[in-house]
XYZ file of C-alpha atoms in Angstrom:
571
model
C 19.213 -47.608 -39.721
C 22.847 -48.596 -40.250
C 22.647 -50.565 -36.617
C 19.655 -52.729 -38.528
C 21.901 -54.768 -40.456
C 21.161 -58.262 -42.457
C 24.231 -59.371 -43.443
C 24.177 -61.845 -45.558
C 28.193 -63.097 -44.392
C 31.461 -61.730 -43.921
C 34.571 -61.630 -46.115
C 37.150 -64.255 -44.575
C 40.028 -62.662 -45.315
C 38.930 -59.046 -44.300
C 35.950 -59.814 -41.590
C 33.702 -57.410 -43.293
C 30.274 -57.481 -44.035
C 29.229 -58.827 -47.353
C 25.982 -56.681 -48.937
C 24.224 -59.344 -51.449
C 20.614 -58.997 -52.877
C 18.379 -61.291 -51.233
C 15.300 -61.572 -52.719
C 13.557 -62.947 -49.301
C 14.388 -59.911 -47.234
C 13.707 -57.369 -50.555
C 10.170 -58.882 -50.731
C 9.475 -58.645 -46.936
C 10.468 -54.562 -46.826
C 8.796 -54.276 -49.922
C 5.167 -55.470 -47.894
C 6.483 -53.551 -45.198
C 6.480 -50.181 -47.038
C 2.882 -50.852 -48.003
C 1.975 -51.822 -44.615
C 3.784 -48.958 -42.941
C 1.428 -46.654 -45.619
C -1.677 -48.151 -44.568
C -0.826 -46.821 -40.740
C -1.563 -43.071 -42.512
C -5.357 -43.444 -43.724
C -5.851 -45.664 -40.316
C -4.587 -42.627 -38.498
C -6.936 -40.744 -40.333
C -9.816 -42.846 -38.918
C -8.522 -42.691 -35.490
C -8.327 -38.977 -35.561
C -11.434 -38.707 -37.256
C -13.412 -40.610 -34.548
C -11.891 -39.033 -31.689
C -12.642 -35.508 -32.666
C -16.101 -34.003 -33.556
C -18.402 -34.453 -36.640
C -17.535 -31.230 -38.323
C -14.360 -31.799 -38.425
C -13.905 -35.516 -39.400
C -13.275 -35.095 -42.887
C -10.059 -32.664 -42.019
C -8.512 -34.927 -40.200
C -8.262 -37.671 -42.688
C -7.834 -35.405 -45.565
C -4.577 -34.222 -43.702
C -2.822 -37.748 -42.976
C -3.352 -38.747 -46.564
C -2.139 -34.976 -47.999
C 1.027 -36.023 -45.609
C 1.602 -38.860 -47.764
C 1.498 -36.986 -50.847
C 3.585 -34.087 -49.987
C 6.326 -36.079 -47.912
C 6.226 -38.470 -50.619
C 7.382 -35.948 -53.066
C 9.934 -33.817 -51.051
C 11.067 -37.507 -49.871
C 11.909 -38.134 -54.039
C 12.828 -34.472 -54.871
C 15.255 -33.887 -51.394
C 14.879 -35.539 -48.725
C 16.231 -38.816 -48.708
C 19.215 -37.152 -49.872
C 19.617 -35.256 -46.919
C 18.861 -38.195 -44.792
C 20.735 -40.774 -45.855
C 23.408 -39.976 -47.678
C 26.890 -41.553 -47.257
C 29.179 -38.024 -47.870
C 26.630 -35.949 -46.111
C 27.963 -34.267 -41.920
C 26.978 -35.096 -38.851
C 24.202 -32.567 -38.718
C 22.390 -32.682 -42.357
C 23.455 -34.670 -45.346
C 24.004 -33.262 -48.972
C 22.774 -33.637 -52.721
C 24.474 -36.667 -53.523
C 21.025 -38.433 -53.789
C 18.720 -35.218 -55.774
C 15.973 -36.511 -57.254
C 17.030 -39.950 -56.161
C 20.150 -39.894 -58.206
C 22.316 -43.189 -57.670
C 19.396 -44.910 -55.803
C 19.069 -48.143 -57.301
C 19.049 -52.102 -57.669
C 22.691 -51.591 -55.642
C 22.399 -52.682 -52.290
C 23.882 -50.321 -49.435
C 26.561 -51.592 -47.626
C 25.485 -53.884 -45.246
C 21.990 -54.338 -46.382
C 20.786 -57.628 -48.137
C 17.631 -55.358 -49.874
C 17.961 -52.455 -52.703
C 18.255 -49.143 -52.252
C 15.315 -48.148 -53.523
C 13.712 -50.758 -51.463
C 14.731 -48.840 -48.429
C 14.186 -45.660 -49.456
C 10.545 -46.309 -49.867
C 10.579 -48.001 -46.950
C 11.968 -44.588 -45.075
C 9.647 -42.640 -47.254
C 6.454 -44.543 -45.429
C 7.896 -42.751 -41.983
C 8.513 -39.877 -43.156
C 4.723 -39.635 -44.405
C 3.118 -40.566 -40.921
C 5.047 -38.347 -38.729
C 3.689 -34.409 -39.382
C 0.196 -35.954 -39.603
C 0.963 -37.189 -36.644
C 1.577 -33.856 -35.397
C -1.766 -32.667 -36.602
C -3.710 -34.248 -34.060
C -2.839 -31.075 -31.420
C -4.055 -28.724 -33.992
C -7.809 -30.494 -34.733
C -11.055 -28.605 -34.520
C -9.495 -25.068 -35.396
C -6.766 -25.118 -37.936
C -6.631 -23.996 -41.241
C -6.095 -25.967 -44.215
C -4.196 -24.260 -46.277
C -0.706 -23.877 -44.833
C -1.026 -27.648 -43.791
C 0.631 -28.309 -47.681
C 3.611 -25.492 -46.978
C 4.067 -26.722 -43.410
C 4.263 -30.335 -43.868
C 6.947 -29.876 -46.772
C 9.066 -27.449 -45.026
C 8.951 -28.926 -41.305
C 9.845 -32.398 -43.045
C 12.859 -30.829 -44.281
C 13.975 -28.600 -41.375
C 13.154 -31.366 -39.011
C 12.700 -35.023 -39.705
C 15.680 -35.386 -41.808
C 17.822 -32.994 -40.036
C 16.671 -35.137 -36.739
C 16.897 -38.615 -38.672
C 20.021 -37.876 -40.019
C 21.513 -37.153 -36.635
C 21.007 -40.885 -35.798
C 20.332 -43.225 -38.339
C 23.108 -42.037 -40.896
C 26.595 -43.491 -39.931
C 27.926 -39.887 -40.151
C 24.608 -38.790 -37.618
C 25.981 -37.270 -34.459
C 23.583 -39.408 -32.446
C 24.687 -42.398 -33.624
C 28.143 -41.349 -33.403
C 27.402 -40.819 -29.511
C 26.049 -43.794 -29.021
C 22.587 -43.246 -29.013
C 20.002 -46.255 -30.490
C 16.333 -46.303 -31.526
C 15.504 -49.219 -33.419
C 11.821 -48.057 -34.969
C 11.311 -44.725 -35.029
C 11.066 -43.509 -31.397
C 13.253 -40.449 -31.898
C 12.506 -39.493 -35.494
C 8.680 -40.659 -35.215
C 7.224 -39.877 -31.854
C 9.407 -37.380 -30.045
C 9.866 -35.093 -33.065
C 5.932 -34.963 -33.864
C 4.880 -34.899 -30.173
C 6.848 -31.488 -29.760
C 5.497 -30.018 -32.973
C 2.315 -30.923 -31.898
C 2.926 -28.712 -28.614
C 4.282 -26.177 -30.738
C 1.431 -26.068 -33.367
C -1.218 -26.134 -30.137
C 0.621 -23.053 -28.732
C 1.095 -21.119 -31.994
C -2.704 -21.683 -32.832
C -4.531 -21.014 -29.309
C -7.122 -22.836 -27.549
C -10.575 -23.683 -29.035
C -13.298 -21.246 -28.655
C -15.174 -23.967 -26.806
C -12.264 -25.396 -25.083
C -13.599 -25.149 -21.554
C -16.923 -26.119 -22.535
C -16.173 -29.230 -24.721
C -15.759 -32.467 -22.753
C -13.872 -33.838 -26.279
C -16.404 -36.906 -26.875
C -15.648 -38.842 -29.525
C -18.254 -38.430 -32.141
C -17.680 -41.961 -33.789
C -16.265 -44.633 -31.542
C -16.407 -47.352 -34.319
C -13.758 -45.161 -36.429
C -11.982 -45.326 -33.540
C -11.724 -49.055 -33.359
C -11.348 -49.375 -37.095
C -7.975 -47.319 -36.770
C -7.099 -48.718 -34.172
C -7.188 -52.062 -35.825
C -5.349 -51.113 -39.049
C -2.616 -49.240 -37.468
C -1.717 -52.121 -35.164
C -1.721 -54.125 -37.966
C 0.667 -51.771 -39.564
C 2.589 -51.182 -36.556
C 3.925 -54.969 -37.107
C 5.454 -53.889 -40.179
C 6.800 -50.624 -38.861
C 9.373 -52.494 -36.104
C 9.723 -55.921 -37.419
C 10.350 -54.738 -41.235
C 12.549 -52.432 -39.793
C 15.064 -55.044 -39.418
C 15.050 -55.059 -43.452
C 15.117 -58.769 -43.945
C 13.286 -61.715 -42.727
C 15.096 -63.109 -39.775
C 14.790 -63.742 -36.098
C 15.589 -60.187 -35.260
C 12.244 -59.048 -37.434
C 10.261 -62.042 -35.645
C 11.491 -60.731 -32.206
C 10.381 -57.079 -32.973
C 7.489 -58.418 -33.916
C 6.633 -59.831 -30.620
C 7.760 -57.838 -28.384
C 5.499 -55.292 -30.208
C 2.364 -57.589 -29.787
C 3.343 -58.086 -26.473
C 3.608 -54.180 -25.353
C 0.779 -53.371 -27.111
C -1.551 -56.006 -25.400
C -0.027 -55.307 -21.953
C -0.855 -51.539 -22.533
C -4.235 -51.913 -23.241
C -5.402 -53.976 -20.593
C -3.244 -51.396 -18.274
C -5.603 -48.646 -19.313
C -8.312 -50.696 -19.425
C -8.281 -51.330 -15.774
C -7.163 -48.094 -14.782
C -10.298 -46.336 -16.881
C -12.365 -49.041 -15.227
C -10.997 -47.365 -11.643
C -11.325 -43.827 -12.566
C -15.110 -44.492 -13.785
C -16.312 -47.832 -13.411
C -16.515 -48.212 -16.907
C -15.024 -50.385 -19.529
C -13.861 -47.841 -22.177
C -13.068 -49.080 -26.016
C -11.642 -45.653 -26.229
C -9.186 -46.563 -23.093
C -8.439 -49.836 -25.047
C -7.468 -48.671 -28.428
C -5.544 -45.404 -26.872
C -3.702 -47.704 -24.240
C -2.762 -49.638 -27.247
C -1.456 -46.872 -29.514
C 0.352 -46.043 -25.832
C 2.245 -49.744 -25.662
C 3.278 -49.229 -29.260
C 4.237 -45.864 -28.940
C 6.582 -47.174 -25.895
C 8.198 -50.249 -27.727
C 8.906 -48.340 -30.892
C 12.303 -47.984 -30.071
C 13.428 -50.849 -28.393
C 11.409 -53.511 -30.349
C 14.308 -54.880 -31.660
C 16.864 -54.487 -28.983
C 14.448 -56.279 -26.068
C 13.264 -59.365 -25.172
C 9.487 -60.408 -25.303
C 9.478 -60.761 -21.267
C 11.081 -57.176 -21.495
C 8.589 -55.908 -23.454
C 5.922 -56.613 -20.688
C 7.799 -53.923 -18.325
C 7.421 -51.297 -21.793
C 3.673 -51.893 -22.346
C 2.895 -51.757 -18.605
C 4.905 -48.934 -17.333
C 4.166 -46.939 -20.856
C 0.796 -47.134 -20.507
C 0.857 -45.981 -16.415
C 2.796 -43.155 -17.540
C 0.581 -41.884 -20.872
C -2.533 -42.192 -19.317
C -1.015 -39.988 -16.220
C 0.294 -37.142 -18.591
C -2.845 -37.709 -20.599
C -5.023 -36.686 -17.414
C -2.975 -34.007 -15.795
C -2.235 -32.584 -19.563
C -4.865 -29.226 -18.179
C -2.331 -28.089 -15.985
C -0.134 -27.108 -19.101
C -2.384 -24.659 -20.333
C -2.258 -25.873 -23.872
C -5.120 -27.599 -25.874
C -3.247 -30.596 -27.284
C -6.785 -31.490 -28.689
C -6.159 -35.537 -29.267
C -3.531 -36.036 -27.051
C -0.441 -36.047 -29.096
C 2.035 -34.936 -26.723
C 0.719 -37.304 -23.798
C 0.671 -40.768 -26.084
C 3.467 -40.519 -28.466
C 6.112 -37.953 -26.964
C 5.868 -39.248 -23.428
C 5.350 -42.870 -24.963
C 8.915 -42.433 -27.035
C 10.251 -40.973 -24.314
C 9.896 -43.774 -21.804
C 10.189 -46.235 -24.451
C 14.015 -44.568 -25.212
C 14.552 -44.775 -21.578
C 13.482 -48.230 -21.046
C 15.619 -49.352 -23.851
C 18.452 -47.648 -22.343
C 17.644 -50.360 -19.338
C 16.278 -53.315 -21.718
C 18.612 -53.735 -24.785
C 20.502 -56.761 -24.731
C 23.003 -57.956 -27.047
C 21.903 -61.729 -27.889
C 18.568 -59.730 -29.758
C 20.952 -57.864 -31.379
C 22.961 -60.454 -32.999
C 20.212 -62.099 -34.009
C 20.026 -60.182 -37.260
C 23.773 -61.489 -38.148
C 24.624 -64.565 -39.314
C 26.233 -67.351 -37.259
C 29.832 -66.621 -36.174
C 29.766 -62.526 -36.286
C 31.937 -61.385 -33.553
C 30.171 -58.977 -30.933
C 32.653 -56.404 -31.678
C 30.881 -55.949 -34.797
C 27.726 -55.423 -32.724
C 26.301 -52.492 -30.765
C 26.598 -52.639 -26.942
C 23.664 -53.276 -25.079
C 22.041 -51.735 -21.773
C 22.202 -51.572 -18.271
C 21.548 -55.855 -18.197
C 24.250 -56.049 -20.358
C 26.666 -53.888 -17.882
C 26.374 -50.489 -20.405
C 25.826 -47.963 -17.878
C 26.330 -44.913 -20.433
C 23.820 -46.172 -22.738
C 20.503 -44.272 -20.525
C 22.470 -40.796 -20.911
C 22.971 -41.177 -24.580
C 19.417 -41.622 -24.962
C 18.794 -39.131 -22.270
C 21.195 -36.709 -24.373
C 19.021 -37.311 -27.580
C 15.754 -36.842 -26.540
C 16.478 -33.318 -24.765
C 18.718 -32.407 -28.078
C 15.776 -33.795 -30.464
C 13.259 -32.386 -28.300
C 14.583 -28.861 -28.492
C 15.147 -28.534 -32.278
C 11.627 -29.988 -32.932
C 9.652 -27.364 -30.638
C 11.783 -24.162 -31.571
C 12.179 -25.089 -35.533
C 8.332 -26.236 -35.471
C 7.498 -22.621 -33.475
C 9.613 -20.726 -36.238
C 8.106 -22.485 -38.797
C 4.429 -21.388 -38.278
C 5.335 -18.436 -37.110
C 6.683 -17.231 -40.355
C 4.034 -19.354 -41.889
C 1.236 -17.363 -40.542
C 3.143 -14.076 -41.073
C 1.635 -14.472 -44.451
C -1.700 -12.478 -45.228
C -3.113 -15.663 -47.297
C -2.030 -18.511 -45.049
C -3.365 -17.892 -41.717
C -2.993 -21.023 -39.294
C -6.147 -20.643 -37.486
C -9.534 -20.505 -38.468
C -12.216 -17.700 -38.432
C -14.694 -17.858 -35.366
C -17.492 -18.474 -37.916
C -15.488 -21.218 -39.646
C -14.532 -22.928 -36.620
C -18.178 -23.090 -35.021
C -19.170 -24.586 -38.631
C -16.446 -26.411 -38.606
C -13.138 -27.377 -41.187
C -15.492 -29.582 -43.374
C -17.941 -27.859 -44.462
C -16.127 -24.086 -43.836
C -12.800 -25.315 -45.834
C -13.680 -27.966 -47.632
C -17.337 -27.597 -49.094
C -18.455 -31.320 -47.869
C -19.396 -33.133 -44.881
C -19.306 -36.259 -43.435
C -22.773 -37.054 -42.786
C -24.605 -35.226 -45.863
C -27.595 -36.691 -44.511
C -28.307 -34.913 -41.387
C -29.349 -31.613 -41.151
C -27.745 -27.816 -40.192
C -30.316 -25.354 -38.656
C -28.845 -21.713 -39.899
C -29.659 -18.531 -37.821
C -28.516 -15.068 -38.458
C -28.034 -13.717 -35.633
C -27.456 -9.796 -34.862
C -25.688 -9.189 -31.386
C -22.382 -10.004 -30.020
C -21.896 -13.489 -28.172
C -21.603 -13.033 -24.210
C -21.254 -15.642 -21.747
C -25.126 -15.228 -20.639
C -26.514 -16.118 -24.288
C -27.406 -19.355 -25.512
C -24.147 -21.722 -25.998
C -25.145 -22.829 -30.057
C -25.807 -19.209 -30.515
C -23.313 -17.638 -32.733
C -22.645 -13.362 -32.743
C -21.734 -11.667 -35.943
C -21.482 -7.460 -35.596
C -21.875 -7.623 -39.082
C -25.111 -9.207 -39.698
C -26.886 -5.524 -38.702
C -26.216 -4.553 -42.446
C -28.019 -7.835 -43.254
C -31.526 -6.647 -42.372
C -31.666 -4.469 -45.214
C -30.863 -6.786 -47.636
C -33.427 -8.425 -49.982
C -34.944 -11.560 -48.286
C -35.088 -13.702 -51.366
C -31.123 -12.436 -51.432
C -30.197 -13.848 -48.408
C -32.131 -16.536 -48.730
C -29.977 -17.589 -51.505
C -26.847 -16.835 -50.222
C -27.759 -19.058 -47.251
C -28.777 -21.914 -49.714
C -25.630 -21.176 -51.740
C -23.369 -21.218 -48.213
C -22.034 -17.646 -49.125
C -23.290 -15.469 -47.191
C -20.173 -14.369 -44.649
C -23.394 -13.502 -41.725
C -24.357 -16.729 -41.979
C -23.529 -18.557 -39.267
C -24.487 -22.773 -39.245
C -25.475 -24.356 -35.862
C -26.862 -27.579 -34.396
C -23.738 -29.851 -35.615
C -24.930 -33.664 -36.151
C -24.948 -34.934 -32.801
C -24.245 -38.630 -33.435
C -24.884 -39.637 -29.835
C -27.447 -42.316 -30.123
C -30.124 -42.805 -27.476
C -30.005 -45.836 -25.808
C -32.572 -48.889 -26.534
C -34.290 -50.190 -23.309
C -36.527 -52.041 -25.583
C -36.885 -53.990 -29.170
C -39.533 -52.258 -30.310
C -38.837 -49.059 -29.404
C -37.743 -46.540 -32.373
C -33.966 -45.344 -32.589
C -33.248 -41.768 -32.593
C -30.154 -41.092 -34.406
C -29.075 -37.513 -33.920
C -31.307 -34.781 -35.816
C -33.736 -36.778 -37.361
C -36.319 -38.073 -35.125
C -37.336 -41.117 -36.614
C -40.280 -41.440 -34.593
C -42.062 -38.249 -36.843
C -41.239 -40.075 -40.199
C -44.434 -41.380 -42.602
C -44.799 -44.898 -42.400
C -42.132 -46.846 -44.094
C -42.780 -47.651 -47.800
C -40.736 -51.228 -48.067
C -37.715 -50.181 -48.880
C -34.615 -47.613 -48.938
C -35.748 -44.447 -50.079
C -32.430 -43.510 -51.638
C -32.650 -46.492 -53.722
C -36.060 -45.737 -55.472
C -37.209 -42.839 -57.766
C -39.446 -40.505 -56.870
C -42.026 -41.334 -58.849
C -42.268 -44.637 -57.123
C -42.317 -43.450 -53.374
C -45.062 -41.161 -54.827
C -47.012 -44.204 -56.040
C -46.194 -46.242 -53.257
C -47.756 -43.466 -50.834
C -50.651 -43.041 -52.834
C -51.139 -46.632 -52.403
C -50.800 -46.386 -48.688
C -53.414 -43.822 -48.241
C -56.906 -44.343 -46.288
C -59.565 -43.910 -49.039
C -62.445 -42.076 -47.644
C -65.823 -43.534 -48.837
C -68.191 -40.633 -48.208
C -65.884 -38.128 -50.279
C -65.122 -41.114 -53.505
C -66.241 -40.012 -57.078
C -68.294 -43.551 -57.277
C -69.932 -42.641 -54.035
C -73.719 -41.690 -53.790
C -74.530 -39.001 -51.691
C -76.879 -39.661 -48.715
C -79.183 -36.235 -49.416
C -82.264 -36.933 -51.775
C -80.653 -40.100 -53.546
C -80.447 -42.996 -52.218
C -78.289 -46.106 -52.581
C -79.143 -49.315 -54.948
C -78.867 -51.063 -51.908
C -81.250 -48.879 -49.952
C -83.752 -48.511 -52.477
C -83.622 -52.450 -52.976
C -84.366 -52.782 -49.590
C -87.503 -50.604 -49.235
C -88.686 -52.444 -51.812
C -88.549 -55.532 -50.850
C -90.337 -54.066 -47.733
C -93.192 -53.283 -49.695
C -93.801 -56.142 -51.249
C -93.844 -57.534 -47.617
């Protein structure tokens, strides 16, 4: 980001900027980086929530496996082709392989390490295919996922990263700017995701499923943790602690806040509802939109980016049918048409008193980038305009190429088997689910699916060779999950019931809690079972007539009875 600068002074006799270490602004990246990598598992939960419970496990198995494999390449290749200071304006070189010559040495014009920043860069390069992933839930394949994240991060994000961060970048030659990530981040995933969407096909239940989230609270909890790291992803990307990094930080707040009480209100007229699932995705909307221009607008600009972002998401969100393509968790509508009018806006927006507030007292504004349209820099809109159709086109084509030849493969298929996608990723590719605790019903069936059968019942041509197999055979195969016939229905339906009253028992999902034995004081997965067998024992109704100490009624009678008819006598 060489228009991020932290200078810590100039050279009198020269004018140039002086690069020291400052152990302030190393420390603040360095929290950044870690913040920035809790915004991946958070994703993960956000994904997880929105999509169904068979597939929850997928979703956050894939952000984290981002981490990992970007993580790597990032260290083996890629910031080398990124970043480097000999590389050409379309891809850099080897200088940095295996992060050769990254150091304690600050780069010029940077107060922080270069290994500081690296990891720093490494933390966006991590989020942005998992990003992607979110078009492809619900019927992808694990398996390339490891192949496709290494190769499209180095065929895309650094070829597209290089072009305008790196002071050799086309882009920034032109005069394009992006302060956060709105290029590299949002536009570059949100066309992969259209590209991985296409490339894969619709759901098999695509016109049937209404995409309810399966667990709202996950939803929230992402929400929470990637707004938290969202701070850390525009302020630290002024890479020091100064009043540039405060003012991306607010203006982010700011967008974010105005977004989701935007979508709030425009849910609230669409259904007359108050959705949580409006307010966290208007949120991810507002800071989606300011990514780019955090640091280039002020905080009463950033009301305009929050507002107008989130009218313009949640209009592409709902209108997203007419292009034919199931983008299954909204990628394309949130962050691609969020970093799109984000770039715009800051084409309108950036001014160049935020901008010099990350240079020390004194700087003269010809060391500074330009500003927008309120600073009198009518160009500035079609250089961004320029960037996003030139970004946008490389992502989708590479990204199409890319799992094209991906799936050419016999052992990598990108999509799923019918059987494995009505079971779903977890338990089809992964072995595990998760919510062990509630129960699959498993029918074979023996006829082909049509449109007048049952919805949750599942067609296998196959399973006609299955009747003549040994029952205690299949029977074991469906315990064992490897029988190919077997098909798993009745997914966990984690829709609770509602509670009109106190007292009244909660149903939650397949296990009707109203049919369970009466409660034995405690949590059943927390005792042996030897001691729920005592404690039921001890909550069984002894019958008196049937009790080995009993006296039976025929011919013999009680010591009571016999007392009595005595005492009768006597009388």
């Amino acid at each position: 980001m060489p228009d991020n600068t932290t200078m810590s002074g100039l050279d009198p006799s020269t004018q140039t900027p002086i690069s020291l270490i400052d152990s302030g602004d190393t420390a603040w990246v360095m929290i950044c980086a870690c913040l920035v990598f809790l915004m991946s598992p958070a994703l993960g939960f956000f994904y997880a929530g929105l999509a169904r419970a068979k597939n929850a496990l997928s979703l956050m198995y894939l952000t984290v496996l981002s981490v990992a494999v970007v993580s790597f390449q990032w260290y083996l290749i890629g910031y080398s082709l990124t970043f480097s200071s000999t590389g050409g304006s379309f891809i850099g070189d080897s200088a940095h392989f295996l992060l050769r010559g990254v150091g304690m040495e600050p780069i010029p014009g940077q107060t922080i390490p270069a290994s500081a920043f690296m990891i720093f860069q490494a933390m966006f390069a991590a989020i942005t295919p998992a990003l992607a992933f979110g078009s492809a839930a619900e019927r992808m394949s694990l398996g390339p996922a490891m192949i496709f994240i290494f190769v499209w991060t180095t065929l895309v994000y650094d070829v597209i990263t290089n072009w305008l961060w790196n002071s050799n970048g086309w882009l920034y030659k032109l005069g394009c700017i992006d302060y956060a990530g709105g290029i590299p981040v949002h536009i570059s995933s949100g066309l992969a995701a259209v590209a991985y969407a296409m490339v894969l096909g619709k759901r098999r239940d695509y016109n049937e499923n209404v995409n309810t989230p399966h667990n709202v609270s996950f939803v929230f909890l992402g929400l929470a943790l990637m707004w938290f790291g969202w701070f850390a992803f525009n302020a630290g990307s002024a890479l020091g602690a100064n009043a540039r990094s405060v003012n991306s930080l607010v203006a982010t707040h700011l967008s974010a806040c105005t977004a989701a009480v935007v979508w709030v209100l425009l849910d609230y007229r669409q259904t007359r509802k108050w959705s949580i699932i409006g307010l966290c995705t208007g949120a991810v909307a507002g800071l989606a939109t300011i990514t780019p221009g955090s640091g280039y607008v002020s905080p009463s600009s950033s009301l305009a980016f929050g507002a107008i972002g989130s009218i313009v998401c949640y209009i592409a969100i709902h209108y997203k049918h007419k292009m034919r393509i199931d983008d299954c968790l909204d990628v394309f509508g949130v962050h691609y048409v969020g970093g799109l009018v984000g770039l715009i806006l800051t084409g309108i927006f950036a001014q160049k008193d935020i901008i010099a507030l990350g240079y020390p007292a004194g700087t003269s504004y010809d060391l500074m980038p330009d500003g927008g349209w309120l600073d009198g820099n009518w160009m500035l809109v079609p250089y961004q305009l320029a960037g996003i159709a030139a970004v946008s086109v490389w992502s989708f084509v590479v990204t199409y190429i890319i799992l094209l030849v991906i799936n050419k493969i016999p052992s990598l298929y990108l999509r799923l088997a019918d059987e494995d996608e009505i079971i779903g990723t977890d338990w089809a590719e992964m072995g595990e689910r998760a919510y062990a605790y509630l129960p699959f019903d498993e029918e074979l069936q023996t006829s082909s699916r049509s449109s007048n059968e049952e919805p949750n019942v599942v067609v296998d041509s196959r399973s006609q060779c299955s009747r003549n197999k040994s029952p205690r055979l299949t029977k074991l195969k469906k315990m064992l999950m490897a029988d190919k016939n077997t098909v798993i229905r009745g997914v966990p339906d984690l829709i609770e019931r509602p509670v009109l009253d106190y007292n009244q028992q909660k149903d939650l999902g397949a296990y009707q809690l109203h049919t369970f034995d009466r409660p034995t004081g405690g949590d059943l997965l927390q005792k042996p079972p030897s001691k729920i067998r005592e404690e039921h024992r001890e909550n069984q109704t002894v019958e008196i007539d049937h009790h080995p100490m009993s006296y039976s009624t025929e011919g013999t009678s009680t010591p009571g009875s016999s007392m009595d008819s005595s005492e009768k006598t006597k009388g």
